[in-house]
Tab-separated table of C-alpha atoms in Angstrom:
chain	number	residue	atom	x	y	z
A	1	MET	CA	291.244	112.434	189.934
A	2	ASN	CA	290.488	114.256	193.187
A	3	GLU	CA	292.954	117.171	193.541
A	4	THR	CA	294.224	117.297	197.130
A	5	ALA	CA	297.826	118.564	196.774
A	6	GLY	CA	299.033	115.582	198.769
A	7	THR	CA	297.213	116.582	202.017
A	8	GLY	CA	294.227	114.322	201.695
A	9	ARG	CA	291.917	117.338	201.684
A	10	PRO	CA	290.682	119.191	198.604
A	11	VAL	CA	292.474	122.454	197.747
A	12	LYS	CA	289.861	125.248	197.848
A	13	TRP	CA	291.576	127.463	195.231
A	14	LEU	CA	291.387	124.530	192.781
A	15	GLY	CA	287.580	124.392	193.096
A	16	VAL	CA	285.607	122.516	195.821
A	17	THR	CA	282.009	121.636	196.526
A	18	ASN	CA	280.168	119.571	199.097
A	19	ASP	CA	278.781	116.198	198.095
A	20	ASP	CA	275.236	115.226	199.131
A	21	ARG	CA	276.440	113.859	202.464
A	22	GLY	CA	278.089	117.141	203.358
A	23	THR	CA	281.716	116.097	202.689
A	24	GLU	CA	283.948	118.630	200.926
A	25	ARG	CA	285.182	117.303	197.608
A	26	GLY	CA	287.563	118.705	195.003
A	27	VAL	CA	286.080	119.083	191.522
A	28	ILE	CA	287.979	117.523	188.671
A	29	SER	CA	289.759	119.941	186.329
A	30	GLY	CA	288.891	120.498	182.686
A	31	ALA	CA	292.456	119.463	181.713
A	32	SER	CA	291.969	116.082	183.401
A	33	LEU	CA	288.698	115.601	181.583
A	34	ARG	CA	290.314	116.411	178.233
A	35	ARG	CA	292.930	113.714	178.859
A	36	ASP	CA	290.206	111.117	179.496
A	37	PRO	CA	290.129	108.266	176.963
A	38	ARG	CA	286.378	108.718	176.751
A	39	MET	CA	287.008	111.879	174.752
A	40	ALA	CA	286.746	109.490	171.820
A	41	ASP	CA	282.967	109.517	172.469
A	42	ALA	CA	281.250	112.579	170.981
A	43	ARG	CA	278.690	112.576	173.839
A	44	PHE	CA	281.514	112.821	176.419
A	45	ARG	CA	283.084	115.684	174.519
A	46	VAL	CA	279.787	117.561	174.710
A	47	VAL	CA	279.800	117.135	178.538
A	48	VAL	CA	283.443	118.401	178.645
A	49	ASP	CA	282.510	121.381	176.510
A	50	ARG	CA	279.658	122.235	178.935
A	51	VAL	CA	282.130	122.054	181.823
A	52	ARG	CA	284.518	124.319	179.976
A	53	ARG	CA	281.757	126.884	179.290
A	54	GLN	CA	280.817	126.924	182.984
A	55	ILE	CA	284.417	127.805	183.848
A	56	VAL	CA	284.838	130.345	181.022
A	57	SER	CA	281.562	132.106	181.816
A	58	ARG	CA	282.909	133.050	185.244
A	59	GLY	CA	286.258	134.357	184.040
A	60	ARG	CA	287.435	137.719	182.720
A	61	GLY	CA	288.915	136.524	179.451
A	62	PRO	CA	288.088	139.469	177.140
A	63	LEU	CA	289.272	142.113	179.561
A	64	ILE	CA	292.507	140.251	180.300
A	65	ALA	CA	293.257	139.679	176.622
A	66	ILE	CA	292.810	143.337	175.787
A	67	LEU	CA	294.841	144.534	178.797
A	68	MET	CA	297.671	142.137	177.966
A	69	GLY	CA	297.582	143.211	174.304
A	70	VAL	CA	297.796	146.896	175.209
A	71	SER	CA	300.344	146.422	178.014
A	72	GLY	CA	302.790	144.715	175.685
A	73	PRO	CA	303.496	147.806	173.465
A	74	VAL	CA	303.460	150.072	176.541
A	75	ILE	CA	306.133	147.966	178.244
A	76	VAL	CA	308.226	147.890	175.049
A	77	PHE	CA	307.988	151.679	174.516
A	78	GLY	CA	308.698	152.253	178.228
A	79	SER	CA	311.833	150.124	178.021
A	80	ILE	CA	313.084	152.142	175.024
A	81	LYS	CA	312.371	155.447	176.817
A	82	LEU	CA	314.068	154.297	180.050
A	83	ARG	CA	316.864	152.522	178.178
A	84	VAL	CA	316.021	149.215	179.746
A	85	PRO	CA	317.141	146.206	177.616
A	86	LEU	CA	314.290	145.030	175.444
A	87	THR	CA	315.048	141.443	176.554
A	88	VAL	CA	313.917	142.378	180.040
A	89	ALA	CA	310.744	143.998	178.680
A	90	VAL	CA	309.827	140.892	176.694
A	91	LEU	CA	310.462	138.631	179.673
A	92	VAL	CA	308.194	140.850	181.817
A	93	ILE	CA	305.429	140.549	179.213
A	94	VAL	CA	305.724	136.787	179.069
A	95	LEU	CA	305.798	136.465	182.873
A	96	LEU	CA	302.691	138.683	183.200
A	97	ALA	CA	300.852	136.608	180.550
A	98	VAL	CA	301.632	133.333	182.294
A	99	VAL	CA	300.742	134.552	185.805
A	100	VAL	CA	297.544	136.322	184.785
A	101	GLY	CA	296.439	133.428	182.576
A	102	ARG	CA	296.919	130.937	185.395
A	103	LEU	CA	295.070	133.142	187.888
A	104	LEU	CA	292.205	133.464	185.392
A	105	VAL	CA	291.900	129.692	185.093
A	106	LEU	CA	292.007	129.199	188.866
A	107	ARG	CA	289.381	131.873	189.452
A	108	GLY	CA	287.046	130.250	186.933
A	109	ARG	CA	287.515	126.807	188.489
A	110	ARG	CA	286.835	128.042	191.997
A	111	ARG	CA	283.711	130.031	191.148
A	112	SER	CA	282.222	127.352	188.834
A	113	ALA	CA	282.717	124.261	191.038
A	114	PRO	CA	279.028	123.882	192.119
A	115	ALA	CA	277.758	124.412	188.531
A	116	VAL	CA	280.338	121.980	187.078
A	117	SER	CA	279.106	119.397	189.577
A	118	THR	CA	275.533	119.849	188.340
A	119	VAL	CA	276.581	119.508	184.709
A	120	MET	CA	278.562	116.307	185.315
A	121	LEU	CA	275.930	114.707	187.522
A	122	ALA	CA	273.279	115.248	184.825
A	123	ASP	CA	275.157	112.733	182.695
A	124	GLY	CA	275.890	110.357	185.588
A	125	LEU	CA	279.549	111.350	186.082
A	126	CYS	CA	281.108	111.871	189.486
A	127	PRO	CA	282.225	115.548	189.724
A	128	ALA	CA	285.247	114.633	191.831
A	129	CYS	CA	286.797	111.935	189.642
A	130	SER	CA	284.551	111.554	186.522
A	131	TYR	CA	283.635	107.926	187.372
A	132	SER	CA	280.474	106.887	185.510
A	133	PHE	CA	277.423	105.813	187.519
A	134	ALA	CA	276.155	103.684	184.647
A	135	GLY	CA	275.275	100.263	186.057
A	136	LEU	CA	275.322	101.419	189.685
A	137	GLY	CA	272.322	101.484	192.008
A	138	PRO	CA	271.623	104.101	194.724
A	139	ALA	CA	272.284	103.418	198.427
A	140	GLU	CA	269.549	103.420	201.053
A	141	ASP	CA	269.701	107.217	201.455
A	142	GLY	CA	269.172	107.659	197.694
A	143	CYS	CA	272.792	108.555	196.868
A	144	PHE	CA	275.157	107.049	194.323
A	145	GLU	CA	278.422	106.192	196.110
A	146	CYS	CA	281.402	106.593	193.879
A	147	PRO	CA	283.550	103.439	194.201
A	148	GLU	CA	286.640	105.305	193.052
A	149	CYS	CA	286.748	108.404	195.329
A	150	GLY	CA	283.988	107.711	197.896
A	151	ALA	CA	281.895	110.786	197.090
A	152	ALA	CA	278.101	110.438	197.446
A	153	TRP	CA	275.680	112.221	195.133
A	154	ASN	CA	271.879	112.247	195.240
A	155	ALA	CA	270.367	110.094	192.524
A	156	SER	CA	267.743	112.763	191.821
A	157	ARG	CA	270.519	114.981	190.332
A	158	VAL	CA	271.347	112.316	187.730
A	159	VAL	CA	269.186	112.949	184.630
A	160	ARG	CA	270.699	110.063	182.609
A	161	ARG	CA	273.348	107.458	183.196
A	162	THR	CA	275.228	107.449	179.911
A	163	HIS	CA	277.703	104.709	179.033
A	164	PHE	CA	280.592	106.456	177.323
A	165	GLU	CA	282.830	104.470	175.019
A	166	GLU	CA	286.618	104.402	175.404
A	167	VAL	CA	288.049	104.178	171.905
A	168	ALA	CA	291.758	103.970	171.387
A	169	GLY	CA	293.477	105.184	168.149
A	170	THR	CA	291.720	106.991	165.316
A	171	GLY	CA	288.225	106.890	163.926
A	172	PHE	CA	286.756	109.820	165.826
A	173	ALA	CA	286.832	113.558	165.444
A	174	ALA	CA	289.614	115.259	167.406
A	175	PRO	CA	288.399	117.555	170.264
A	176	VAL	CA	288.617	121.299	169.845
A	177	ARG	CA	292.232	122.294	170.496
A	178	TRP	CA	293.335	124.890	173.080
A	179	TRP	CA	294.078	127.500	170.442
A	180	GLN	CA	290.489	127.090	169.189
A	181	ARG	CA	288.968	127.044	172.701
A	182	ILE	CA	290.529	130.399	173.471
A	183	GLY	CA	287.915	132.118	171.333
A	184	GLY	CA	285.246	131.110	173.833
A	185	HIS	CA	286.823	133.440	176.395
A	186	MET	CA	286.129	136.429	174.145
A	187	GLY	CA	282.634	137.784	173.864
A	188	LEU	CA	279.195	136.558	175.019
A	189	ARG	CA	279.507	133.991	177.840
A	190	ARG	CA	276.397	134.174	180.017
A	191	LEU	CA	272.692	134.311	179.125
A	192	LYS	CA	269.391	134.485	181.094
A	193	ASP	CA	266.543	132.200	180.169
A	194	ASP	CA	262.893	133.250	180.200
A	195	ARG	CA	262.511	132.376	183.854
A	196	GLY	CA	265.366	134.690	184.825
A	197	HIS	CA	267.983	131.974	185.508
A	198	GLU	CA	271.456	132.828	184.280
A	199	GLY	CA	273.927	130.336	182.833
A	200	PRO	CA	276.684	129.982	180.266
A	201	ALA	CA	275.733	130.787	176.730
A	202	ALA	CA	276.361	128.335	173.862
A	203	ASP	CA	279.509	128.926	171.880
A	204	ALA	CA	278.212	130.927	168.893
A	205	ARG	CA	280.533	128.918	166.648
A	206	LEU	CA	278.748	125.729	167.751
A	207	ARG	CA	281.899	123.692	167.231
A	208	GLU	CA	281.243	120.798	169.627
A	209	ALA	CA	277.569	120.603	168.812
A	210	LEU	CA	278.358	120.225	165.102
A	211	ARG	CA	280.974	117.598	165.880
A	212	ALA	CA	278.613	115.589	168.061
A	213	THR	CA	275.468	115.537	165.921
A	214	SER	CA	274.727	112.878	163.294
A	215	ASP	CA	271.233	114.195	162.462
A	216	PRO	CA	271.317	116.007	159.099
A	217	ASP	CA	268.302	118.141	159.987
A	218	ARG	CA	269.838	119.356	163.270
A	219	ARG	CA	273.200	119.935	161.570
A	220	ALA	CA	271.501	122.093	158.920
A	221	ARG	CA	269.815	124.166	161.632
A	222	LEU	CA	273.119	124.503	163.590
A	223	LEU	CA	274.947	125.668	160.472
A	224	SER	CA	272.192	128.128	159.642
A	225	ALA	CA	272.196	129.541	163.208
A	226	ARG	CA	275.976	129.875	163.222
A	227	ARG	CA	275.953	131.640	159.887
A	228	ARG	CA	273.382	134.201	160.997
A	229	THR	CA	274.699	134.655	164.521
A	230	THR	CA	278.293	135.283	163.557
A	231	ARG	CA	277.302	138.195	161.348
A	232	ASP	CA	276.738	140.101	164.568
A	233	GLY	CA	279.811	141.974	165.730
A	234	VAL	CA	281.850	141.208	162.595
A	235	ILE	CA	283.072	144.845	162.370
A	236	LEU	CA	284.454	144.705	165.921
A	237	ARG	CA	286.243	141.357	165.267
A	238	VAL	CA	287.772	142.643	162.042
A	239	ALA	CA	288.863	145.879	163.823
A	240	LEU	CA	290.545	143.778	166.571
A	241	PHE	CA	292.173	141.605	163.948
A	242	LEU	CA	293.640	144.664	162.187
A	243	LEU	CA	294.770	146.186	165.507
A	244	TYR	CA	296.699	143.132	166.633
A	245	SER	CA	298.041	142.479	163.130
A	246	GLY	CA	299.280	146.072	163.135
A	247	LEU	CA	300.961	145.541	166.485
A	248	ALA	CA	302.727	142.471	165.067
A	249	GLY	CA	303.907	144.490	162.092
A	250	PHE	CA	305.070	147.327	164.332
A	251	GLN	CA	307.069	144.882	166.474
A	252	VAL	CA	308.740	143.516	163.322
A	253	TRP	CA	309.545	147.125	162.256
A	254	LEU	CA	311.231	147.672	165.629
A	255	LEU	CA	313.114	144.486	165.198
A	256	LEU	CA	314.667	145.288	161.791
A	257	PRO	CA	317.543	147.423	163.110
A	258	GLN	CA	318.324	144.747	165.676
A	259	LEU	CA	318.489	142.070	162.958
A	260	ARG	CA	320.902	144.098	160.860
A	261	SER	CA	323.411	144.550	163.713
A	262	ARG	CA	322.870	141.269	165.664
A	263	PRO	CA	320.807	138.854	163.565
A	264	TYR	CA	321.145	135.921	166.033
A	265	SER	CA	320.583	137.735	169.317
A	266	VAL	CA	318.311	136.426	172.049
A	267	MET	CA	316.350	139.669	171.820
A	268	GLY	CA	315.691	139.122	168.138
A	269	VAL	CA	314.323	135.668	168.768
A	270	LEU	CA	312.079	136.914	171.609
A	271	MET	CA	310.663	139.767	169.507
A	272	ILE	CA	309.881	137.387	166.645
A	273	VAL	CA	308.021	135.148	169.132
A	274	GLY	CA	306.190	138.261	170.377
A	275	ALA	CA	305.201	139.203	166.853
A	276	PHE	CA	303.792	135.717	166.274
A	277	GLY	CA	301.930	136.109	169.596
A	278	PHE	CA	300.230	139.265	168.335
A	279	LEU	CA	299.312	137.473	165.085
A	280	TRP	CA	297.875	134.579	167.070
A	281	LEU	CA	295.785	137.020	169.139
A	282	ALA	CA	294.599	138.678	165.900
A	283	GLN	CA	293.243	135.408	164.451
A	284	ALA	CA	291.806	134.371	167.875
A	285	PHE	CA	289.721	137.597	167.974
A	286	LEU	CA	288.662	137.105	164.357
A	287	ARG	CA	287.378	133.603	165.145
A	288	SER	CA	285.938	134.503	168.586
A	289	ASN	CA	282.468	135.431	169.833
A	290	ALA	CA	283.462	139.069	170.440
A	291	GLY	CA	280.631	141.480	169.584
A	292	ILE	CA	277.898	138.845	169.379
A	293	ARG	CA	274.913	139.995	171.394
A	294	GLY	CA	272.803	137.783	173.637
A	295	LYS	CA	269.562	138.758	171.894
A	296	THR	CA	271.072	137.722	168.529
A	297	LEU	CA	272.201	134.328	169.713
A	298	ARG	CA	268.928	133.807	171.528
A	299	PHE	CA	266.717	134.651	168.531
A	300	GLU	CA	268.686	132.766	165.923
A	301	MET	CA	268.861	129.589	168.084
A	302	LEU	CA	265.278	129.597	169.252
A	303	SER	CA	264.060	130.321	165.713
A	304	ARG	CA	265.567	126.992	164.753
A	305	ALA	CA	264.362	125.150	167.868
A	306	LEU	CA	267.833	125.003	169.390
A	307	CYS	CA	268.692	125.810	173.026
A	308	PRO	CA	270.761	129.044	173.272
A	309	ARG	CA	272.582	127.551	176.296
A	310	CYS	CA	273.625	124.117	175.093
A	311	ALA	CA	272.515	123.881	171.451
A	312	ALA	CA	270.253	120.936	172.228
A	313	ASP	CA	267.246	120.159	170.028
A	314	LEU	CA	264.022	121.653	171.402
A	315	THR	CA	261.681	119.964	168.909
A	316	GLY	CA	259.195	117.547	170.382
A	317	LEU	CA	258.891	119.435	173.703
A	318	VAL	CA	255.510	120.336	175.191
A	319	PRO	CA	255.213	123.921	176.507
A	320	GLU	CA	254.663	124.188	180.276
A	321	PRO	CA	251.797	126.335	181.718
A	322	ASP	CA	253.925	129.536	181.465
A	323	GLY	CA	254.545	128.866	177.783
A	324	CYS	CA	258.183	127.857	178.227
A	325	LEU	CA	259.917	124.873	176.645
A	326	VAL	CA	262.312	123.328	179.189
A	327	CYS	CA	265.536	121.989	177.604
A	328	ARG	CA	266.086	118.276	178.279
A	329	GLU	CA	269.885	118.755	178.503
A	330	CYS	CA	270.444	121.908	180.625
A	331	ALA	CA	266.935	122.617	182.094
A	332	ALA	CA	266.910	126.180	180.663
A	333	ALA	CA	263.394	127.500	179.967
A	334	TRP	CA	262.627	129.327	176.701
A	335	LYS	CA	259.612	130.869	175.016
A	336	PRO	CA	259.880	130.415	171.260
A	337	PRO	CA	259.878	133.734	169.330
A	338	LEU	CA	256.549	134.574	167.697
A	339	ALA	CA	258.008	137.118	165.315
A	340	ALA	CA	261.324	138.536	164.262
A	341	PRO	CA	262.633	141.657	165.912
A	342	ALA	CA	262.620	144.792	163.761
A	343	ASP	CA	266.433	144.754	163.309
A	344	PHE	CA	266.291	141.426	161.514
A	345	ALA	CA	265.469	142.180	157.880
A	346	SER	CA	265.194	138.564	156.746
A	347	PRO	CA	264.112	136.351	159.611
A	348	PRO	CA	264.535	132.544	159.292
A	349	VAL	CA	261.601	130.225	159.418
A	350	VAL	CA	260.549	129.372	162.954
A	351	VAL	CA	260.722	125.686	163.741
A	352	GLU	CA	257.710	124.915	165.927
A	353	ALA	CA	257.882	122.514	168.833
A	354	ARG	CA	255.974	119.319	168.290
A	355	ALA	CA	253.865	117.903	171.110
């Protein structure tokens, strides 16, 4: 679906890029991809997760979450001090959250449009409408012409033309839900490879990679990397969990007098919803990547021959002249660690690349 707002031209603030014939094209949204029936295919879900990480890595999720969490109590206390109805204060908080959240998403889409195009083209998907190029041949100028939206993309940008299955009903793992995806906005989001190129870091929880793999050896390495990586920053995540849980408890304490006098008031309902919102933020921080350092993710993943960007398997790769292994999936270049850093007391066994 090419997003044009009814004008026939792509809307720039929704994310645009030029195709390989110089025509401006709107880039499909993550929400549209998640509604695609091909989400039944684990390989398609991996592509969608890479698109999501490109958008998230260019946002300001952690800062916005903390500011919104702090501004809530400030607005409530200010309303009490100024004798403004608490209903108004809660409505202001909700409105701010909706507006800021939407602006955050739009900013990420706009800034990530070229990178999202590269990710989708790597698997033979049109960035404008997600049409698959599997079975198509390039035109005389070397471009794939999308029969659905008319966009043209250079065939050299297509790494593989994957045929994704459309499976209706059950029988496949459900995609990661929005309340689970929110954790990806908190913490490490971008990482440089050993050639200095920056890109989105893998989700330290490795949710989609674990869902997509059927190889028991790779699954064991992914689980081991997740277990070791998520030890980093655990004190920060627990502290944030306690902070937001405390804010939820404080809001309930403020609500008790209101419930005694007017148990069914609109204000009471709104404050209960607000308390649940703080509890949700608390668990989101606890399950997030907050506090996980890039060097930790990098070491633990490379030690198990996994790409720190996309969690792809690096075994079987031949080092290039500069000693780097180039990931088949995301083209990131990595030098496998020769020894554990001093701050790792019990390093895992390094999985060597096989020529």
